[in-house]
PDB file of C-alpha atoms in Angstrom:
ATOM      1  CA  UNK A   1      58.390  12.879   7.298  1.00 94.00           C
ATOM      2  CA  UNK A   2      60.054  16.001   8.670  1.00 98.00           C
ATOM      3  CA  UNK A   3      63.334  16.808   6.553  1.00 98.00           C
ATOM      4  CA  UNK A   4      65.256  18.310   9.632  1.00 98.00           C
ATOM      5  CA  UNK A   5      64.568  15.110  11.721  1.00 97.00           C
ATOM      6  CA  UNK A   6      66.080  12.739   9.344  1.00 97.00           C
ATOM      7  CA  UNK A   7      69.534  11.555   8.703  1.00 95.00           C
ATOM      8  CA  UNK A   8      71.001  11.983   5.082  1.00 95.00           C
ATOM      9  CA  UNK A   9      70.989   8.186   4.191  1.00 93.00           C
ATOM     10  CA  UNK A  10      67.104   7.955   5.027  1.00 92.00           C
ATOM     11  CA  UNK A  11      66.498  11.100   2.933  1.00 96.00           C
ATOM     12  CA  UNK A  12      68.247   9.531   0.098  1.00 95.00           C
ATOM     13  CA  UNK A  13      65.649   6.466   0.275  1.00 94.00           C
ATOM     14  CA  UNK A  14      62.831   9.173   0.064  1.00 96.00           C
ATOM     15  CA  UNK A  15      64.219  10.943  -2.937  1.00 96.00           C
ATOM     16  CA  UNK A  16      64.776   7.597  -4.736  1.00 95.00           C
ATOM     17  CA  UNK A  17      60.948   6.932  -4.195  1.00 95.00           C
ATOM     18  CA  UNK A  18      59.149  10.218  -4.253  1.00 97.00           C
ATOM     19  CA  UNK A  19      59.432  13.729  -5.786  1.00 97.00           C
ATOM     20  CA  UNK A  20      57.041  15.776  -3.820  1.00 98.00           C
ATOM     21  CA  UNK A  21      57.882  18.219  -0.980  1.00 98.00           C
ATOM     22  CA  UNK A  22      55.622  20.303   1.268  1.00 98.00           C
ATOM     23  CA  UNK A  23      57.248  23.732   2.216  1.00 98.00           C
ATOM     24  CA  UNK A  24      55.275  25.741   4.933  1.00 98.00           C
ATOM     25  CA  UNK A  25      55.491  29.566   4.785  1.00 98.00           C
ATOM     26  CA  UNK A  26      54.193  32.225   6.942  1.00 98.00           C
ATOM     27  CA  UNK A  27      55.043  35.516   8.588  1.00 98.00           C
ATOM     28  CA  UNK A  28      56.270  37.011  11.791  1.00 98.00           C
ATOM     29  CA  UNK A  29      54.093  39.916  12.198  1.00 98.00           C
ATOM     30  CA  UNK A  30      51.544  41.684  14.545  1.00 98.00           C
ATOM     31  CA  UNK A  31      48.177  39.601  14.878  1.00 98.00           C
ATOM     32  CA  UNK A  32      46.538  41.998  17.310  1.00 98.00           C
ATOM     33  CA  UNK A  33      46.671  42.137  21.017  1.00 98.00           C
ATOM     34  CA  UNK A  34      45.602  38.626  21.600  1.00 98.00           C
ATOM     35  CA  UNK A  35      47.666  36.469  19.257  1.00 98.00           C
ATOM     36  CA  UNK A  36      51.327  35.727  18.865  1.00 98.00           C
ATOM     37  CA  UNK A  37      53.404  37.126  16.048  1.00 98.00           C
ATOM     38  CA  UNK A  38      54.121  33.652  14.895  1.00 98.00           C
ATOM     39  CA  UNK A  39      50.368  33.138  14.149  1.00 98.00           C
ATOM     40  CA  UNK A  40      50.752  32.591  10.464  1.00 98.00           C
ATOM     41  CA  UNK A  41      53.924  30.485  10.324  1.00 98.00           C
ATOM     42  CA  UNK A  42      52.439  28.368  13.361  1.00 98.00           C
ATOM     43  CA  UNK A  43      49.391  27.520  11.361  1.00 98.00           C
ATOM     44  CA  UNK A  44      51.299  26.845   8.153  1.00 98.00           C
ATOM     45  CA  UNK A  45      53.743  24.554   9.941  1.00 98.00           C
ATOM     46  CA  UNK A  46      50.973  22.621  11.792  1.00 98.00           C
ATOM     47  CA  UNK A  47      49.083  22.064   8.589  1.00 98.00           C
ATOM     48  CA  UNK A  48      52.233  21.025   6.775  1.00 98.00           C
ATOM     49  CA  UNK A  49      53.314  18.708   9.344  1.00 98.00           C
ATOM     50  CA  UNK A  50      49.853  17.008   9.719  1.00 98.00           C
ATOM     51  CA  UNK A  51      49.707  16.407   5.890  1.00 98.00           C
ATOM     52  CA  UNK A  52      53.118  14.986   5.888  1.00 98.00           C
ATOM     53  CA  UNK A  53      52.258  12.734   8.647  1.00 98.00           C
ATOM     54  CA  UNK A  54      49.246  11.621   6.984  1.00 98.00           C
ATOM     55  CA  UNK A  55      50.784  10.936   3.482  1.00 98.00           C
ATOM     56  CA  UNK A  56      54.482  10.146   4.105  1.00 97.00           C
ATOM     57  CA  UNK A  57      55.466  13.199   2.068  1.00 98.00           C
ATOM     58  CA  UNK A  58      58.424  15.271   2.846  1.00 98.00           C
ATOM     59  CA  UNK A  59      57.868  18.469   4.859  1.00 98.00           C
ATOM     60  CA  UNK A  60      60.638  20.979   4.844  1.00 98.00           C
ATOM     61  CA  UNK A  61      61.498  23.371   7.723  1.00 98.00           C
ATOM     62  CA  UNK A  62      59.284  26.504   7.842  1.00 98.00           C
ATOM     63  CA  UNK A  63      60.040  29.696   6.242  1.00 98.00           C
ATOM     64  CA  UNK A  64      59.006  31.995   9.151  1.00 98.00           C
ATOM     65  CA  UNK A  65      59.419  35.591   7.785  1.00 98.00           C
ATOM     66  CA  UNK A  66      57.700  36.689   4.770  1.00 98.00           C
ATOM     67  CA  UNK A  67      56.627  39.977   3.164  1.00 98.00           C
ATOM     68  CA  UNK A  68      54.788  42.108   5.911  1.00 98.00           C
ATOM     69  CA  UNK A  69      55.816  45.718   5.609  1.00 97.00           C
ATOM     70  CA  UNK A  70      52.108  46.656   5.796  1.00 97.00           C
ATOM     71  CA  UNK A  71      51.995  45.691   9.483  1.00 97.00           C
ATOM     72  CA  UNK A  72      55.674  47.575  10.273  1.00 97.00           C
ATOM     73  CA  UNK A  73      53.960  50.207  12.529  1.00 98.00           C
ATOM     74  CA  UNK A  74      53.334  47.441  15.183  1.00 98.00           C
ATOM     75  CA  UNK A  75      56.106  46.353  17.656  1.00 98.00           C
ATOM     76  CA  UNK A  76      58.126  43.357  16.498  1.00 98.00           C
ATOM     77  CA  UNK A  77      56.848  42.745  13.024  1.00 98.00           C
ATOM     78  CA  UNK A  78      59.601  41.423  10.784  1.00 98.00           C
ATOM     79  CA  UNK A  79      59.722  41.258   7.033  1.00 98.00           C
ATOM     80  CA  UNK A  80      61.869  41.117   4.148  1.00 98.00           C
ATOM     81  CA  UNK A  81      61.606  42.982   0.834  1.00 98.00           C
ATOM     82  CA  UNK A  82      59.457  41.239  -1.770  1.00 98.00           C
ATOM     83  CA  UNK A  83      62.259  40.754  -4.270  1.00 98.00           C
ATOM     84  CA  UNK A  84      64.376  39.094  -1.541  1.00 98.00           C
ATOM     85  CA  UNK A  85      61.617  36.865  -0.556  1.00 98.00           C
ATOM     86  CA  UNK A  86      60.955  35.623  -4.114  1.00 98.00           C
ATOM     87  CA  UNK A  87      64.782  35.069  -4.730  1.00 98.00           C
ATOM     88  CA  UNK A  88      64.953  33.247  -1.344  1.00 98.00           C
ATOM     89  CA  UNK A  89      62.053  31.011  -1.994  1.00 98.00           C
ATOM     90  CA  UNK A  90      63.257  30.322  -5.531  1.00 98.00           C
ATOM     91  CA  UNK A  91      66.738  29.441  -4.311  1.00 98.00           C
ATOM     92  CA  UNK A  92      65.402  27.184  -1.710  1.00 97.00           C
ATOM     93  CA  UNK A  93      62.947  25.471  -4.144  1.00 98.00           C
ATOM     94  CA  UNK A  94      65.818  24.884  -6.588  1.00 98.00           C
ATOM     95  CA  UNK A  95      67.863  23.420  -3.912  1.00 98.00           C
ATOM     96  CA  UNK A  96      64.831  20.915  -3.485  1.00 98.00           C
ATOM     97  CA  UNK A  97      65.026  20.178  -7.217  1.00 98.00           C
ATOM     98  CA  UNK A  98      68.790  19.289  -7.013  1.00 98.00           C
ATOM     99  CA  UNK A  99      67.902  16.659  -4.750  1.00 97.00           C
ATOM    100  CA  UNK A 100      65.133  15.214  -7.162  1.00 97.00           C
ATOM    101  CA  UNK A 101      61.945  17.031  -6.014  1.00 98.00           C
ATOM    102  CA  UNK A 102      60.076  18.276  -9.163  1.00 98.00           C
ATOM    103  CA  UNK A 103      56.768  19.332  -7.509  1.00 98.00           C
ATOM    104  CA  UNK A 104      56.274  21.463  -4.373  1.00 98.00           C
ATOM    105  CA  UNK A 105      53.400  22.581  -2.431  1.00 98.00           C
ATOM    106  CA  UNK A 106      53.735  25.879  -0.636  1.00 98.00           C
ATOM    107  CA  UNK A 107      51.563  25.589   2.419  1.00 98.00           C
ATOM    108  CA  UNK A 108      51.102  29.320   2.993  1.00 98.00           C
ATOM    109  CA  UNK A 109      49.148  31.125   5.697  1.00 98.00           C
ATOM    110  CA  UNK A 110      50.039  34.755   4.898  1.00 98.00           C
ATOM    111  CA  UNK A 111      48.091  36.780   2.368  1.00 96.00           C
ATOM    112  CA  UNK A 112      51.311  38.948   1.648  1.00 97.00           C
ATOM    113  CA  UNK A 113      53.180  36.019   0.456  1.00 98.00           C
ATOM    114  CA  UNK A 114      50.691  35.004  -2.261  1.00 98.00           C
ATOM    115  CA  UNK A 115      51.388  36.930  -5.244  1.00 98.00           C
ATOM    116  CA  UNK A 116      55.251  36.366  -4.617  1.00 98.00           C
ATOM    117  CA  UNK A 117      54.883  32.642  -4.295  1.00 98.00           C
ATOM    118  CA  UNK A 118      52.892  32.477  -7.572  1.00 98.00           C
ATOM    119  CA  UNK A 119      55.657  34.416  -9.312  1.00 98.00           C
ATOM    120  CA  UNK A 120      58.322  31.915  -7.989  1.00 98.00           C
ATOM    121  CA  UNK A 121      56.056  29.099  -9.075  1.00 98.00           C
ATOM    122  CA  UNK A 122      56.041  30.615 -12.707  1.00 98.00           C
ATOM    123  CA  UNK A 123      59.673  30.955 -12.824  1.00 98.00           C
ATOM    124  CA  UNK A 124      60.312  27.306 -11.924  1.00 98.00           C
ATOM    125  CA  UNK A 125      57.361  26.234 -14.272  1.00 98.00           C
ATOM    126  CA  UNK A 126      58.777  28.455 -17.191  1.00 97.00           C
ATOM    127  CA  UNK A 127      62.137  26.604 -17.140  1.00 96.00           C
ATOM    128  CA  UNK A 128      60.615  23.378 -16.445  1.00 97.00           C
ATOM    129  CA  UNK A 129      62.526  22.810 -13.159  1.00 98.00           C
ATOM    130  CA  UNK A 130      59.486  21.974 -11.020  1.00 98.00           C
ATOM    131  CA  UNK A 131      55.743  22.444 -10.551  1.00 98.00           C
ATOM    132  CA  UNK A 132      55.300  24.525  -7.364  1.00 98.00           C
ATOM    133  CA  UNK A 133      51.921  25.711  -6.443  1.00 98.00           C
ATOM    134  CA  UNK A 134      50.640  28.039  -3.554  1.00 98.00           C
ATOM    135  CA  UNK A 135      47.981  26.838  -1.161  1.00 98.00           C
ATOM    136  CA  UNK A 136      46.060  29.009   1.560  1.00 98.00           C
ATOM    137  CA  UNK A 137      44.206  26.938   4.190  1.00 97.00           C
ATOM    138  CA  UNK A 138      41.305  29.265   4.423  1.00 97.00           C
ATOM    139  CA  UNK A 139      40.704  29.420   0.580  1.00 96.00           C
ATOM    140  CA  UNK A 140      40.490  25.600   0.393  1.00 97.00           C
ATOM    141  CA  UNK A 141      37.511  25.765   2.796  1.00 97.00           C
ATOM    142  CA  UNK A 142      35.761  29.010   2.049  1.00 96.00           C
ATOM    143  CA  UNK A 143      32.117  28.007   2.673  1.00 96.00           C
ATOM    144  CA  UNK A 144      33.086  26.430   6.172  1.00 97.00           C
ATOM    145  CA  UNK A 145      34.867  29.511   7.186  1.00 96.00           C
ATOM    146  CA  UNK A 146      31.895  31.808   6.192  1.00 94.00           C
ATOM    147  CA  UNK A 147      29.420  29.589   7.970  1.00 96.00           C
ATOM    148  CA  UNK A 148      31.579  29.548  11.170  1.00 96.00           C
ATOM    149  CA  UNK A 149      31.636  33.176  11.704  1.00 95.00           C
ATOM    150  CA  UNK A 150      29.342  36.238  11.359  1.00 91.00           C
ATOM    151  CA  UNK A 151      32.180  38.632  11.307  1.00 91.00           C
ATOM    152  CA  UNK A 152      35.163  36.881  10.017  1.00 91.00           C
ATOM    153  CA  UNK A 153      37.957  39.480   9.042  1.00 87.00           C
ATOM    154  CA  UNK A 154      40.888  38.956   6.914  1.00 88.00           C
ATOM    155  CA  UNK A 155      43.668  39.389   9.417  1.00 95.00           C
ATOM    156  CA  UNK A 156      43.757  38.260  13.284  1.00 97.00           C
ATOM    157  CA  UNK A 157      40.021  37.628  13.282  1.00 97.00           C
ATOM    158  CA  UNK A 158      38.147  34.581  14.466  1.00 97.00           C
ATOM    159  CA  UNK A 159      39.393  32.158  11.976  1.00 98.00           C
ATOM    160  CA  UNK A 160      42.990  32.504  12.828  1.00 98.00           C
ATOM    161  CA  UNK A 161      42.022  32.997  16.384  1.00 98.00           C
ATOM    162  CA  UNK A 162      40.188  29.653  16.541  1.00 98.00           C
ATOM    163  CA  UNK A 163      43.032  27.836  14.639  1.00 98.00           C
ATOM    164  CA  UNK A 164      45.625  28.934  17.207  1.00 98.00           C
ATOM    165  CA  UNK A 165      43.140  28.066  20.098  1.00 98.00           C
ATOM    166  CA  UNK A 166      43.402  24.510  18.522  1.00 98.00           C
ATOM    167  CA  UNK A 167      47.034  24.458  17.557  1.00 98.00           C
ATOM    168  CA  UNK A 168      48.590  26.445  20.419  1.00 98.00           C
ATOM    169  CA  UNK A 169      46.043  27.530  22.850  1.00 98.00           C
ATOM    170  CA  UNK A 170      48.669  28.547  25.524  1.00 98.00           C
ATOM    171  CA  UNK A 171      49.834  31.375  23.123  1.00 98.00           C
ATOM    172  CA  UNK A 172      46.356  32.993  22.842  1.00 98.00           C
ATOM    173  CA  UNK A 173      45.450  35.783  25.129  1.00 98.00           C
ATOM    174  CA  UNK A 174      41.885  34.958  25.521  1.00 98.00           C
ATOM    175  CA  UNK A 175      41.363  37.607  27.999  1.00 98.00           C
ATOM    176  CA  UNK A 176      42.078  40.093  25.377  1.00 98.00           C
ATOM    177  CA  UNK A 177      39.577  39.120  22.691  1.00 97.00           C
ATOM    178  CA  UNK A 178      37.138  41.584  23.529  1.00 97.00           C
ATOM    179  CA  UNK A 179      39.654  44.174  23.519  1.00 97.00           C
ATOM    180  CA  UNK A 180      40.900  42.946  20.275  1.00 97.00           C
ATOM    181  CA  UNK A 181      37.459  43.283  18.763  1.00 97.00           C
ATOM    182  CA  UNK A 182      36.408  46.551  20.160  1.00 97.00           C
ATOM    183  CA  UNK A 183      40.019  48.101  19.470  1.00 97.00           C
ATOM    184  CA  UNK A 184      40.038  46.901  15.790  1.00 96.00           C
ATOM    185  CA  UNK A 185      37.596  46.989  12.991  1.00 94.00           C
ATOM    186  CA  UNK A 186      34.654  44.374  12.991  1.00 93.00           C
ATOM    187  CA  UNK A 187      33.051  45.272   9.415  1.00 86.00           C
ATOM    188  CA  UNK A 188      35.439  45.857   6.584  1.00 75.00           C
ATOM    189  CA  UNK A 189      33.530  46.171   3.215  1.00 71.00           C
ATOM    190  CA  UNK A 190      35.317  46.328  -0.061  1.00 66.00           C
ATOM    191  CA  UNK A 191      33.773  49.739  -0.951  1.00 69.00           C
ATOM    192  CA  UNK A 192      35.270  51.357   2.182  1.00 71.00           C
ATOM    193  CA  UNK A 193      38.777  50.744   1.000  1.00 77.00           C
ATOM    194  CA  UNK A 194      38.566  52.599  -2.437  1.00 83.00           C
ATOM    195  CA  UNK A 195      37.919  55.972  -3.954  1.00 85.00           C
ATOM    196  CA  UNK A 196      36.407  55.936  -7.493  1.00 88.00           C
ATOM    197  CA  UNK A 197      37.863  52.484  -8.113  1.00 85.00           C
ATOM    198  CA  UNK A 198      41.440  53.170  -6.592  1.00 91.00           C
ATOM    199  CA  UNK A 199      42.718  51.310  -3.507  1.00 84.00           C
ATOM    200  CA  UNK A 200      43.456  54.068  -0.998  1.00 87.00           C
ATOM    201  CA  UNK A 201      45.607  52.348   1.649  1.00 87.00           C
ATOM    202  CA  UNK A 202      48.909  50.619   2.083  1.00 92.00           C
ATOM    203  CA  UNK A 203      49.003  49.663   5.715  1.00 95.00           C
ATOM    204  CA  UNK A 204      46.903  47.757   8.030  1.00 94.00           C
ATOM    205  CA  UNK A 205      46.967  50.601  10.692  1.00 96.00           C
ATOM    206  CA  UNK A 206      45.104  52.763   8.150  1.00 93.00           C
ATOM    207  CA  UNK A 207      42.017  50.622   8.500  1.00 92.00           C
ATOM    208  CA  UNK A 208      42.333  49.060  12.051  1.00 95.00           C
ATOM    209  CA  UNK A 209      43.871  50.888  15.113  1.00 96.00           C
ATOM    210  CA  UNK A 210      45.170  47.573  16.524  1.00 97.00           C
ATOM    211  CA  UNK A 211      45.822  45.776  13.317  1.00 96.00           C
ATOM    212  CA  UNK A 212      42.835  43.323  13.308  1.00 96.00           C
ATOM    213  CA  UNK A 213      39.602  42.864  11.881  1.00 95.00           C
ATOM    214  CA  UNK A 214      36.508  40.788  12.605  1.00 96.00           C
ATOM    215  CA  UNK A 215      34.811  39.419  15.930  1.00 97.00           C
ATOM    216  CA  UNK A 216      37.515  37.492  17.687  1.00 97.00           C
ATOM    217  CA  UNK A 217      35.159  36.520  20.535  1.00 97.00           C
ATOM    218  CA  UNK A 218      33.383  34.108  18.074  1.00 96.00           C
ATOM    219  CA  UNK A 219      36.481  31.776  18.033  1.00 97.00           C
ATOM    220  CA  UNK A 220      36.514  28.646  19.969  1.00 98.00           C
ATOM    221  CA  UNK A 221      38.972  25.621  20.029  1.00 98.00           C
ATOM    222  CA  UNK A 222      36.209  23.511  18.879  1.00 98.00           C
ATOM    223  CA  UNK A 223      35.705  25.563  15.689  1.00 98.00           C
ATOM    224  CA  UNK A 224      39.572  25.638  15.345  1.00 98.00           C
ATOM    225  CA  UNK A 225      39.548  21.831  15.364  1.00 98.00           C
ATOM    226  CA  UNK A 226      36.924  21.641  12.775  1.00 98.00           C
ATOM    227  CA  UNK A 227      38.756  24.187  10.581  1.00 98.00           C
ATOM    228  CA  UNK A 228      42.160  22.414  11.050  1.00 98.00           C
ATOM    229  CA  UNK A 229      40.638  18.971  10.166  1.00 98.00           C
ATOM    230  CA  UNK A 230      38.866  20.298   7.112  1.00 98.00           C
ATOM    231  CA  UNK A 231      41.826  22.075   5.663  1.00 98.00           C
ATOM    232  CA  UNK A 232      44.246  19.255   6.475  1.00 98.00           C
ATOM    233  CA  UNK A 233      41.781  17.085   4.362  1.00 98.00           C
ATOM    234  CA  UNK A 234      42.057  19.524   1.395  1.00 98.00           C
ATOM    235  CA  UNK A 235      45.882  19.729   1.585  1.00 98.00           C
ATOM    236  CA  UNK A 236      46.248  15.784   1.768  1.00 98.00           C
ATOM    237  CA  UNK A 237      43.933  15.466  -1.250  1.00 98.00           C
ATOM    238  CA  UNK A 238      46.228  18.151  -2.980  1.00 98.00           C
ATOM    239  CA  UNK A 239      49.297  16.443  -2.357  1.00 98.00           C
ATOM    240  CA  UNK A 240      47.933  13.214  -3.512  1.00 98.00           C
ATOM    241  CA  UNK A 241      46.634  14.552  -6.672  1.00 98.00           C
ATOM    242  CA  UNK A 242      49.932  16.419  -7.484  1.00 98.00           C
ATOM    243  CA  UNK A 243      52.021  13.297  -6.776  1.00 98.00           C
ATOM    244  CA  UNK A 244      49.900  11.309  -9.254  1.00 97.00           C
ATOM    245  CA  UNK A 245      50.243  13.625 -12.050  1.00 97.00           C
ATOM    246  CA  UNK A 246      52.802  12.823 -14.939  1.00 97.00           C
ATOM    247  CA  UNK A 247      55.480  15.470 -14.741  1.00 97.00           C
ATOM    248  CA  UNK A 248      55.245  16.242 -18.508  1.00 96.00           C
ATOM    249  CA  UNK A 249      51.541  16.973 -17.925  1.00 97.00           C
ATOM    250  CA  UNK A 250      52.497  19.616 -15.518  1.00 97.00           C
ATOM    251  CA  UNK A 251      55.111  21.411 -17.753  1.00 97.00           C
ATOM    252  CA  UNK A 252      54.315  24.291 -20.223  1.00 96.00           C
ATOM    253  CA  UNK A 253      52.542  23.468 -23.349  1.00 93.00           C
ATOM    254  CA  UNK A 254      54.478  23.964 -26.607  1.00 92.00           C
ATOM    255  CA  UNK A 255      54.338  27.116 -28.601  1.00 93.00           C
ATOM    256  CA  UNK A 256      51.083  27.308 -30.839  1.00 94.00           C
ATOM    257  CA  UNK A 257      51.900  26.570 -34.398  1.00 88.00           C
TER     258      UNK A 257
END
């Protein structure tokens, strides 16, 4: 069920029977010369809508702009400051709680949102408003992602390219995938990003001239369909698990005597 498509009396029926909502979140930011700036929110929404369709749980409209200042040097990248993002998502979530939602799955497809969504989840958990958890599609199927690509890359790489080729192939500039690889950075070792234990960069452009990593030419729509199906399965299982938990068991434990 997609909230924005429903009339309010029908939503009332949902809230009487269920207490879980799926909230897709992403970003609007550069993803190299070959992918649209909406890559992250397109992936998040597609997965959230698929899970909602399969389970009957409520999917909200997508939060399209996230915490992306580390991509700001590239044309068109949009972002909000981290405190603003946290406050917005928290307010949005408390809105859902007002209608009877007490458990939320943040279907997130942007790494820059992770720590902030976890902080929002902690706030809602601490005051026992709701149990809200952050979920990243690629982290739900790490072995499959690793097996699919020799050079994966954390941003704009073959995993996101393959997913977009499956979800919205018409938005992928397939004729630019070689340029994306050759103009970006294929290998990205953890040791290269640190000096004497300190992280030495802030922005993506400091590590990749065109903003992306990995070998995009390894991506295919067939691999994208496999990744999408496997991640959707994990999201469905997560929603079903969360919905089955007694609310009291999800809330904070009492103070130790």
